[in-house]
Amino acid sequence: DAKTTQPNSMESNEEEPVHLPCNHSTISGTDYIHWYRQLPSQGPEYVIHGLTSNVNNRMASLAIAEDRKSSTLILHRATLRDAAVYYCILFSRARDDKIIFGKGTRLHILP
Amino acid sequence: DSGVTQTPKHLITATGQRVTLRCSPRSGDLSVYWYQQSLDQGLQFLIQYYNGEERAKGNILERFSAQQFPDLHSELNLSSLELGDSALYFCASSVGALRETQYFGPGTRLLVL
C-alpha cells in the first residue's frame, strides 16, 4: 500500500512554475521525504529530499508542511525537458522497511 | 550518466527459463537496490543489499534471488520465468544503508515469450 498520495497527472505551461503536491498523512518522525523523476525511457533520477525544513537545490525546491503530512515539489520555471513522472517517496531509516514508489504524477509541459 | 551500469540492456527468453541480470554500483557505494517496473504495477522495490548482506526485502518472488559480491556488484537471478515477469528491471545504488540518495542504472528490459 502506498504511503504517499499524488495526483495521477498534471499540466503546466512552459516557463511557468509548477507545484506538484504529495500527501503522506502516516509519515513517521524519522521518515525522509524524497522526490525522484523518471524521464521517458530512462531510470528514475533523484530530484530533492528533506526531513522537516524546506529545501532548495539547482533542480527544484521542496516545501514541507509544518505537520509534515504533505509536501510540494516546486519547479520554478518548467521546460519541456521537465516532462516526466514525478515520484514522492518516504524513505524510512528502519532496516527491513519496504520502499514504496507509488504511481507518481505524470507532468505534461505545454509549449 | 548516473555511474551505475547494468547488463544486458535487453534480454529475450522463453517461459520456464532462467536469466541473470548484473549491476555494478557507483564507485564507493555500498548499497544496491533492485526494482521491477511493469506497465500495470509501476516501480516495485524488490530487495536491498548493503556491503554484501541483505538489508531489506520488498515484493520479491520466491523464484527470484539476488546477491551482492565482495566487489560490490550484484546479480538478480530470475528463474522459472513466466510471461508476467516481462518488465524493466532497474538497479540503484547509494553510499550507505540508510536509503540516502539513490542513483539508478539504465535498466534491463526483459521480454519473456
PDB file of C-alpha atoms in Angstrom:
ATOM      1  CA  ASP A   1       0.000   0.000   0.000  1.00  0.00           C
ATOM      2  CA  ALA A   2       1.352   3.378  -0.989  1.00  0.00           C
ATOM      3  CA  LYS A   3       2.366   5.630   1.860  1.00  0.00           C
ATOM      4  CA  THR A   4       2.034   8.690  -0.337  1.00  0.00           C
ATOM      5  CA  THR A   5      -0.798  10.055  -2.476  1.00  0.00           C
ATOM      6  CA  GLN A   6      -0.179  12.078  -5.622  1.00  0.00           C
ATOM      7  CA  PRO A   7      -2.401  13.243  -8.479  1.00  0.00           C
ATOM      8  CA  ASN A   8      -2.178  10.962 -11.490  1.00  0.00           C
ATOM      9  CA  SER A   9      -1.299  13.749 -13.884  1.00  0.00           C
ATOM     10  CA  MET A  10      -0.788  17.491 -14.118  1.00  0.00           C
ATOM     11  CA  GLU A  11      -0.260  20.005 -16.892  1.00  0.00           C
ATOM     12  CA  SER A  12       1.726  23.186 -16.924  1.00  0.00           C
ATOM     13  CA  ASN A  13       2.825  25.765 -19.433  1.00  0.00           C
ATOM     14  CA  GLU A  14       6.438  26.076 -20.389  1.00  0.00           C
ATOM     15  CA  GLU A  15       8.452  28.663 -18.431  1.00  0.00           C
ATOM     16  CA  GLU A  16       5.866  28.796 -15.652  1.00  0.00           C
ATOM     17  CA  PRO A  17       6.272  27.454 -12.094  1.00  0.00           C
ATOM     18  CA  VAL A  18       4.880  24.021 -11.293  1.00  0.00           C
ATOM     19  CA  HIS A  19       3.703  22.857  -7.888  1.00  0.00           C
ATOM     20  CA  LEU A  20       3.463  19.089  -7.505  1.00  0.00           C
ATOM     21  CA  PRO A  21       1.628  18.036  -4.329  1.00  0.00           C
ATOM     22  CA  CYS A  22       2.099  14.923  -2.226  1.00  0.00           C
ATOM     23  CA  ASN A  23       0.136  13.747   0.795  1.00  0.00           C
ATOM     24  CA  HIS A  24       1.774  11.494   3.360  1.00  0.00           C
ATOM     25  CA  SER A  25      -0.520  11.587   6.352  1.00  0.00           C
ATOM     26  CA  THR A  26       1.009   8.485   8.002  1.00  0.00           C
ATOM     27  CA  ILE A  27       4.585   9.778   7.928  1.00  0.00           C
ATOM     28  CA  SER A  28       6.658   8.892  10.959  1.00  0.00           C
ATOM     29  CA  GLY A  29       9.096  11.184  12.672  1.00  0.00           C
ATOM     30  CA  THR A  30      12.155   9.596  11.092  1.00  0.00           C
ATOM     31  CA  ASP A  31      10.860   9.300   7.524  1.00  0.00           C
ATOM     32  CA  TYR A  32      12.642  11.389   4.939  1.00  0.00           C
ATOM     33  CA  ILE A  33      10.624  12.788   2.030  1.00  0.00           C
ATOM     34  CA  HIS A  34      12.319  12.114  -1.288  1.00  0.00           C
ATOM     35  CA  TRP A  35      11.354  13.128  -4.798  1.00  0.00           C
ATOM     36  CA  TYR A  36      12.522  11.327  -7.895  1.00  0.00           C
ATOM     37  CA  ARG A  37      11.546  11.755 -11.502  1.00  0.00           C
ATOM     38  CA  GLN A  38      11.601   9.408 -14.441  1.00  0.00           C
ATOM     39  CA  LEU A  39      12.067  10.792 -17.916  1.00  0.00           C
ATOM     40  CA  PRO A  40      10.781   8.715 -20.823  1.00  0.00           C
ATOM     41  CA  SER A  41      12.881   5.592 -21.455  1.00  0.00           C
ATOM     42  CA  GLN A  42      15.217   6.308 -18.538  1.00  0.00           C
ATOM     43  CA  GLY A  43      15.711   5.170 -14.983  1.00  0.00           C
ATOM     44  CA  PRO A  44      14.467   7.369 -12.153  1.00  0.00           C
ATOM     45  CA  GLU A  45      16.710  10.224 -11.095  1.00  0.00           C
ATOM     46  CA  TYR A  46      16.969  11.958  -7.745  1.00  0.00           C
ATOM     47  CA  VAL A  47      15.457  15.422  -7.515  1.00  0.00           C
ATOM     48  CA  ILE A  48      15.464  16.528  -3.885  1.00  0.00           C
ATOM     49  CA  HIS A  49      14.793  15.360  -0.340  1.00  0.00           C
ATOM     50  CA  GLY A  50      14.080  16.777   3.094  1.00  0.00           C
ATOM     51  CA  LEU A  51      13.084  15.959   6.644  1.00  0.00           C
ATOM     52  CA  THR A  52      11.398  18.973   8.223  1.00  0.00           C
ATOM     53  CA  SER A  53      12.685  22.195   6.691  1.00  0.00           C
ATOM     54  CA  ASN A  54      12.151  23.481   3.185  1.00  0.00           C
ATOM     55  CA  VAL A  55      14.993  22.626   0.829  1.00  0.00           C
ATOM     56  CA  ASN A  56      16.350  24.172  -2.344  1.00  0.00           C
ATOM     57  CA  ASN A  57      18.750  22.841  -4.942  1.00  0.00           C
ATOM     58  CA  ARG A  58      19.582  23.607  -8.538  1.00  0.00           C
ATOM     59  CA  MET A  59      16.739  21.454  -9.819  1.00  0.00           C
ATOM     60  CA  ALA A  60      13.842  22.319  -7.558  1.00  0.00           C
ATOM     61  CA  SER A  61      12.520  23.373  -4.167  1.00  0.00           C
ATOM     62  CA  LEU A  62      10.753  21.224  -1.607  1.00  0.00           C
ATOM     63  CA  ALA A  63       8.185  22.775   0.676  1.00  0.00           C
ATOM     64  CA  ILE A  64       7.242  20.620   3.671  1.00  0.00           C
ATOM     65  CA  ALA A  65       4.120  21.328   5.707  1.00  0.00           C
ATOM     66  CA  GLU A  66       4.617  22.118   9.359  1.00  0.00           C
ATOM     67  CA  ASP A  67       2.882  18.882  10.407  1.00  0.00           C
ATOM     68  CA  ARG A  68       4.865  17.003   7.720  1.00  0.00           C
ATOM     69  CA  LYS A  69       1.708  15.362   6.414  1.00  0.00           C
ATOM     70  CA  SER A  70       2.152  16.870   2.985  1.00  0.00           C
ATOM     71  CA  SER A  71       4.840  18.346   0.792  1.00  0.00           C
ATOM     72  CA  THR A  72       5.110  20.173  -2.510  1.00  0.00           C
ATOM     73  CA  LEU A  73       7.789  19.913  -5.140  1.00  0.00           C
ATOM     74  CA  ILE A  74       8.286  23.229  -6.893  1.00  0.00           C
ATOM     75  CA  LEU A  75       9.838  23.538 -10.319  1.00  0.00           C
ATOM     76  CA  HIS A  76      10.456  27.252 -10.632  1.00  0.00           C
ATOM     77  CA  ARG A  77      10.432  27.515 -14.396  1.00  0.00           C
ATOM     78  CA  ALA A  78       9.297  24.398 -16.213  1.00  0.00           C
ATOM     79  CA  THR A  79      10.863  23.445 -19.511  1.00  0.00           C
ATOM     80  CA  LEU A  80       9.859  20.764 -21.980  1.00  0.00           C
ATOM     81  CA  ARG A  81      12.657  18.617 -20.566  1.00  0.00           C
ATOM     82  CA  ASP A  82      10.843  18.524 -17.221  1.00  0.00           C
ATOM     83  CA  ALA A  83       8.072  16.385 -18.677  1.00  0.00           C
ATOM     84  CA  ALA A  84       8.331  13.186 -16.652  1.00  0.00           C
ATOM     85  CA  VAL A  85       6.722  11.067 -13.964  1.00  0.00           C
ATOM     86  CA  TYR A  86       7.455  12.535 -10.542  1.00  0.00           C
ATOM     87  CA  TYR A  87       7.525  10.207  -7.539  1.00  0.00           C
ATOM     88  CA  CYS A  88       7.180  11.263  -3.915  1.00  0.00           C
ATOM     89  CA  ILE A  89       8.584   8.586  -1.605  1.00  0.00           C
ATOM     90  CA  LEU A  90       9.037   8.212   2.125  1.00  0.00           C
ATOM     91  CA  PHE A  91      12.371   6.682   2.988  1.00  0.00           C
ATOM     92  CA  SER A  92      12.468   5.075   6.377  1.00  0.00           C
ATOM     93  CA  ARG A  93      15.802   4.557   8.049  1.00  0.00           C
ATOM     94  CA  ALA A  94      14.481   1.363   9.605  1.00  0.00           C
ATOM     95  CA  ARG A  95      16.039  -1.853   8.479  1.00  0.00           C
ATOM     96  CA  ASP A  96      13.687  -4.172   6.589  1.00  0.00           C
ATOM     97  CA  ASP A  97      11.317  -1.360   5.742  1.00  0.00           C
ATOM     98  CA  LYS A  98       9.965  -1.530   2.215  1.00  0.00           C
ATOM     99  CA  ILE A  99      10.492   1.257  -0.278  1.00  0.00           C
ATOM    100  CA  ILE A 100       7.205   2.209  -1.917  1.00  0.00           C
ATOM    101  CA  PHE A 101       7.308   4.351  -5.034  1.00  0.00           C
ATOM    102  CA  GLY A 102       3.615   4.512  -5.875  1.00  0.00           C
ATOM    103  CA  LYS A 103       2.376   5.539  -9.323  1.00  0.00           C
ATOM    104  CA  GLY A 104       3.665   9.107  -9.266  1.00  0.00           C
ATOM    105  CA  THR A 105       2.392  12.193 -11.107  1.00  0.00           C
ATOM    106  CA  ARG A 106       2.816  12.406 -14.861  1.00  0.00           C
ATOM    107  CA  LEU A 107       3.716  16.013 -15.634  1.00  0.00           C
ATOM    108  CA  HIS A 108       2.892  17.343 -19.090  1.00  0.00           C
ATOM    109  CA  ILE A 109       4.528  20.579 -20.201  1.00  0.00           C
ATOM    110  CA  LEU A 110       2.701  22.593 -22.833  1.00  0.00           C
ATOM    111  CA  PRO A 111       4.845  24.701 -25.185  1.00  0.00           C
TER     112      PRO A 111
ATOM    113  CA  ASP B   1      25.162   9.112 -16.645  1.00  0.00           C
ATOM    114  CA  SER B   2      24.498   8.002 -13.055  1.00  0.00           C
ATOM    115  CA  GLY B   3      27.599   5.817 -12.797  1.00  0.00           C
ATOM    116  CA  VAL B   4      25.507   2.685 -12.269  1.00  0.00           C
ATOM    117  CA  THR B   5      25.866   0.101 -15.012  1.00  0.00           C
ATOM    118  CA  GLN B   6      23.527  -2.730 -15.860  1.00  0.00           C
ATOM    119  CA  THR B   7      23.941  -5.605 -18.264  1.00  0.00           C
ATOM    120  CA  PRO B   8      22.463  -6.733 -20.510  1.00  0.00           C
ATOM    121  CA  LYS B   9      20.336  -3.872 -21.828  1.00  0.00           C
ATOM    122  CA  HIS B  10      17.841  -6.215 -23.424  1.00  0.00           C
ATOM    123  CA  LEU B  11      17.037  -9.857 -22.846  1.00  0.00           C
ATOM    124  CA  ILE B  12      14.573 -12.070 -24.674  1.00  0.00           C
ATOM    125  CA  THR B  13      13.889 -15.536 -23.348  1.00  0.00           C
ATOM    126  CA  ALA B  14      11.209 -18.176 -23.104  1.00  0.00           C
ATOM    127  CA  THR B  15       8.894 -19.213 -20.306  1.00  0.00           C
ATOM    128  CA  GLY B  16      10.454 -21.599 -17.839  1.00  0.00           C
ATOM    129  CA  GLN B  17      13.975 -20.324 -18.439  1.00  0.00           C
ATOM    130  CA  ARG B  18      16.408 -18.711 -16.003  1.00  0.00           C
ATOM    131  CA  VAL B  19      18.272 -15.432 -16.500  1.00  0.00           C
ATOM    132  CA  THR B  20      20.811 -13.385 -14.559  1.00  0.00           C
ATOM    133  CA  LEU B  21      20.865  -9.604 -14.532  1.00  0.00           C
ATOM    134  CA  ARG B  22      24.002  -7.821 -13.462  1.00  0.00           C
ATOM    135  CA  CYS B  23      24.553  -4.466 -11.772  1.00  0.00           C
ATOM    136  CA  SER B  24      27.696  -2.524 -10.928  1.00  0.00           C
ATOM    137  CA  PRO B  25      27.119   0.282  -8.416  1.00  0.00           C
ATOM    138  CA  ARG B  26      28.740   3.695  -8.471  1.00  0.00           C
ATOM    139  CA  SER B  27      32.273   3.741  -7.158  1.00  0.00           C
ATOM    140  CA  GLY B  28      32.155   3.977  -3.376  1.00  0.00           C
ATOM    141  CA  ASP B  29      28.502   2.994  -2.997  1.00  0.00           C
ATOM    142  CA  LEU B  30      27.904   0.060  -0.677  1.00  0.00           C
ATOM    143  CA  SER B  31      24.151  -0.422  -1.125  1.00  0.00           C
ATOM    144  CA  VAL B  32      22.466  -1.930  -4.146  1.00  0.00           C
ATOM    145  CA  TYR B  33      18.720  -1.961  -4.731  1.00  0.00           C
ATOM    146  CA  TRP B  34      16.702  -3.884  -7.302  1.00  0.00           C
ATOM    147  CA  TYR B  35      13.374  -2.699  -8.714  1.00  0.00           C
ATOM    148  CA  GLN B  36      10.903  -4.111 -11.200  1.00  0.00           C
ATOM    149  CA  GLN B  37       8.837  -1.814 -13.405  1.00  0.00           C
ATOM    150  CA  SER B  38       5.969  -3.194 -15.416  1.00  0.00           C
ATOM    151  CA  LEU B  39       3.246  -1.226 -17.175  1.00  0.00           C
ATOM    152  CA  ASP B  40       0.482  -2.076 -14.746  1.00  0.00           C
ATOM    153  CA  GLN B  41       2.443  -2.208 -11.495  1.00  0.00           C
ATOM    154  CA  GLY B  42       4.648   0.844 -11.574  1.00  0.00           C
ATOM    155  CA  LEU B  43       8.022   0.738  -9.857  1.00  0.00           C
ATOM    156  CA  GLN B  44       8.206  -2.122  -7.346  1.00  0.00           C
ATOM    157  CA  PHE B  45      11.011  -2.468  -4.826  1.00  0.00           C
ATOM    158  CA  LEU B  46      12.442  -5.986  -4.793  1.00  0.00           C
ATOM    159  CA  ILE B  47      15.431  -6.124  -2.484  1.00  0.00           C
ATOM    160  CA  GLN B  48      18.318  -4.152  -0.971  1.00  0.00           C
ATOM    161  CA  TYR B  49      21.840  -5.332  -0.221  1.00  0.00           C
ATOM    162  CA  TYR B  50      24.360  -3.448   1.843  1.00  0.00           C
ATOM    163  CA  ASN B  51      28.035  -4.416   1.783  1.00  0.00           C
ATOM    164  CA  GLY B  52      27.222  -7.987   0.829  1.00  0.00           C
ATOM    165  CA  GLU B  53      24.338  -8.569   3.208  1.00  0.00           C
ATOM    166  CA  GLU B  54      20.614  -8.493   2.582  1.00  0.00           C
ATOM    167  CA  ARG B  55      19.126  -5.450   4.311  1.00  0.00           C
ATOM    168  CA  ALA B  56      15.522  -5.199   3.184  1.00  0.00           C
ATOM    169  CA  LYS B  57      13.107  -7.236   1.138  1.00  0.00           C
ATOM    170  CA  GLY B  58      10.196  -5.959  -0.869  1.00  0.00           C
ATOM    171  CA  ASN B  59       7.827  -7.765  -3.196  1.00  0.00           C
ATOM    172  CA  ILE B  60      10.373 -10.258  -4.443  1.00  0.00           C
ATOM    173  CA  LEU B  61       9.009 -13.595  -5.627  1.00  0.00           C
ATOM    174  CA  GLU B  62      10.496 -16.860  -4.357  1.00  0.00           C
ATOM    175  CA  ARG B  63      11.540 -17.622  -7.941  1.00  0.00           C
ATOM    176  CA  PHE B  64      13.798 -14.574  -7.809  1.00  0.00           C
ATOM    177  CA  SER B  65      17.009 -14.292  -5.834  1.00  0.00           C
ATOM    178  CA  ALA B  66      19.826 -11.818  -5.583  1.00  0.00           C
ATOM    179  CA  GLN B  67      23.259 -11.482  -4.122  1.00  0.00           C
ATOM    180  CA  GLN B  68      25.965  -8.882  -3.716  1.00  0.00           C
ATOM    181  CA  PHE B  69      29.545  -9.978  -4.209  1.00  0.00           C
ATOM    182  CA  PRO B  70      32.720  -8.849  -2.387  1.00  0.00           C
ATOM    183  CA  ASP B  71      33.497  -6.402  -5.204  1.00  0.00           C
ATOM    184  CA  LEU B  72      30.003  -4.958  -4.520  1.00  0.00           C
ATOM    185  CA  HIS B  73      28.475  -5.802  -7.856  1.00  0.00           C
ATOM    186  CA  SER B  74      25.116  -7.506  -7.642  1.00  0.00           C
ATOM    187  CA  GLU B  75      23.212 -10.086  -9.611  1.00  0.00           C
ATOM    188  CA  LEU B  76      19.482 -10.695  -9.787  1.00  0.00           C
ATOM    189  CA  ASN B  77      18.542 -14.241 -10.749  1.00  0.00           C
ATOM    190  CA  LEU B  78      15.096 -14.870 -12.199  1.00  0.00           C
ATOM    191  CA  SER B  79      14.059 -18.489 -12.648  1.00  0.00           C
ATOM    192  CA  SER B  80      11.039 -20.430 -13.947  1.00  0.00           C
ATOM    193  CA  LEU B  81      10.181 -17.332 -15.910  1.00  0.00           C
ATOM    194  CA  GLU B  82       6.571 -16.507 -16.685  1.00  0.00           C
ATOM    195  CA  LEU B  83       5.068 -14.116 -19.214  1.00  0.00           C
ATOM    196  CA  GLY B  84       4.216 -11.744 -16.384  1.00  0.00           C
ATOM    197  CA  ASP B  85       7.882 -11.349 -15.497  1.00  0.00           C
ATOM    198  CA  SER B  86       8.369  -9.266 -18.625  1.00  0.00           C
ATOM    199  CA  ALA B  87       9.371  -5.844 -17.321  1.00  0.00           C
ATOM    200  CA  LEU B  88      12.128  -3.311 -16.897  1.00  0.00           C
ATOM    201  CA  TYR B  89      14.490  -4.189 -14.078  1.00  0.00           C
ATOM    202  CA  PHE B  90      16.378  -1.318 -12.514  1.00  0.00           C
ATOM    203  CA  CYS B  91      19.312  -1.390 -10.196  1.00  0.00           C
ATOM    204  CA  ALA B  92      20.167   1.568  -7.980  1.00  0.00           C
ATOM    205  CA  SER B  93      22.993   2.268  -5.571  1.00  0.00           C
ATOM    206  CA  SER B  94      23.617   4.534  -2.608  1.00  0.00           C
ATOM    207  CA  VAL B  95      26.530   5.288  -0.359  1.00  0.00           C
ATOM    208  CA  GLY B  96      25.209   3.753   2.839  1.00  0.00           C
ATOM    209  CA  ALA B  97      22.475   1.543   4.190  1.00  0.00           C
ATOM    210  CA  LEU B  98      20.011   4.205   5.217  1.00  0.00           C
ATOM    211  CA  ARG B  99      18.223   4.967   1.952  1.00  0.00           C
ATOM    212  CA  GLU B 100      20.068   8.157   1.122  1.00  0.00           C
ATOM    213  CA  THR B 101      20.043   9.415  -2.441  1.00  0.00           C
ATOM    214  CA  GLN B 102      19.773   6.518  -4.848  1.00  0.00           C
ATOM    215  CA  TYR B 103      21.357   6.546  -8.288  1.00  0.00           C
ATOM    216  CA  PHE B 104      19.596   4.409 -10.857  1.00  0.00           C
ATOM    217  CA  GLY B 105      21.053   2.479 -13.745  1.00  0.00           C
ATOM    218  CA  PRO B 106      19.576   2.484 -17.252  1.00  0.00           C
ATOM    219  CA  GLY B 107      17.715  -0.770 -16.646  1.00  0.00           C
ATOM    220  CA  THR B 108      17.474  -4.178 -18.287  1.00  0.00           C
ATOM    221  CA  ARG B 109      14.421  -4.819 -20.416  1.00  0.00           C
ATOM    222  CA  LEU B 110      13.313  -8.440 -20.083  1.00  0.00           C
ATOM    223  CA  LEU B 111      10.867  -9.976 -22.509  1.00  0.00           C
ATOM    224  CA  VAL B 112       9.552 -13.455 -21.770  1.00  0.00           C
ATOM    225  CA  LEU B 113       7.892 -15.155 -24.722  1.00  0.00           C
TER     226      LEU B 113
END
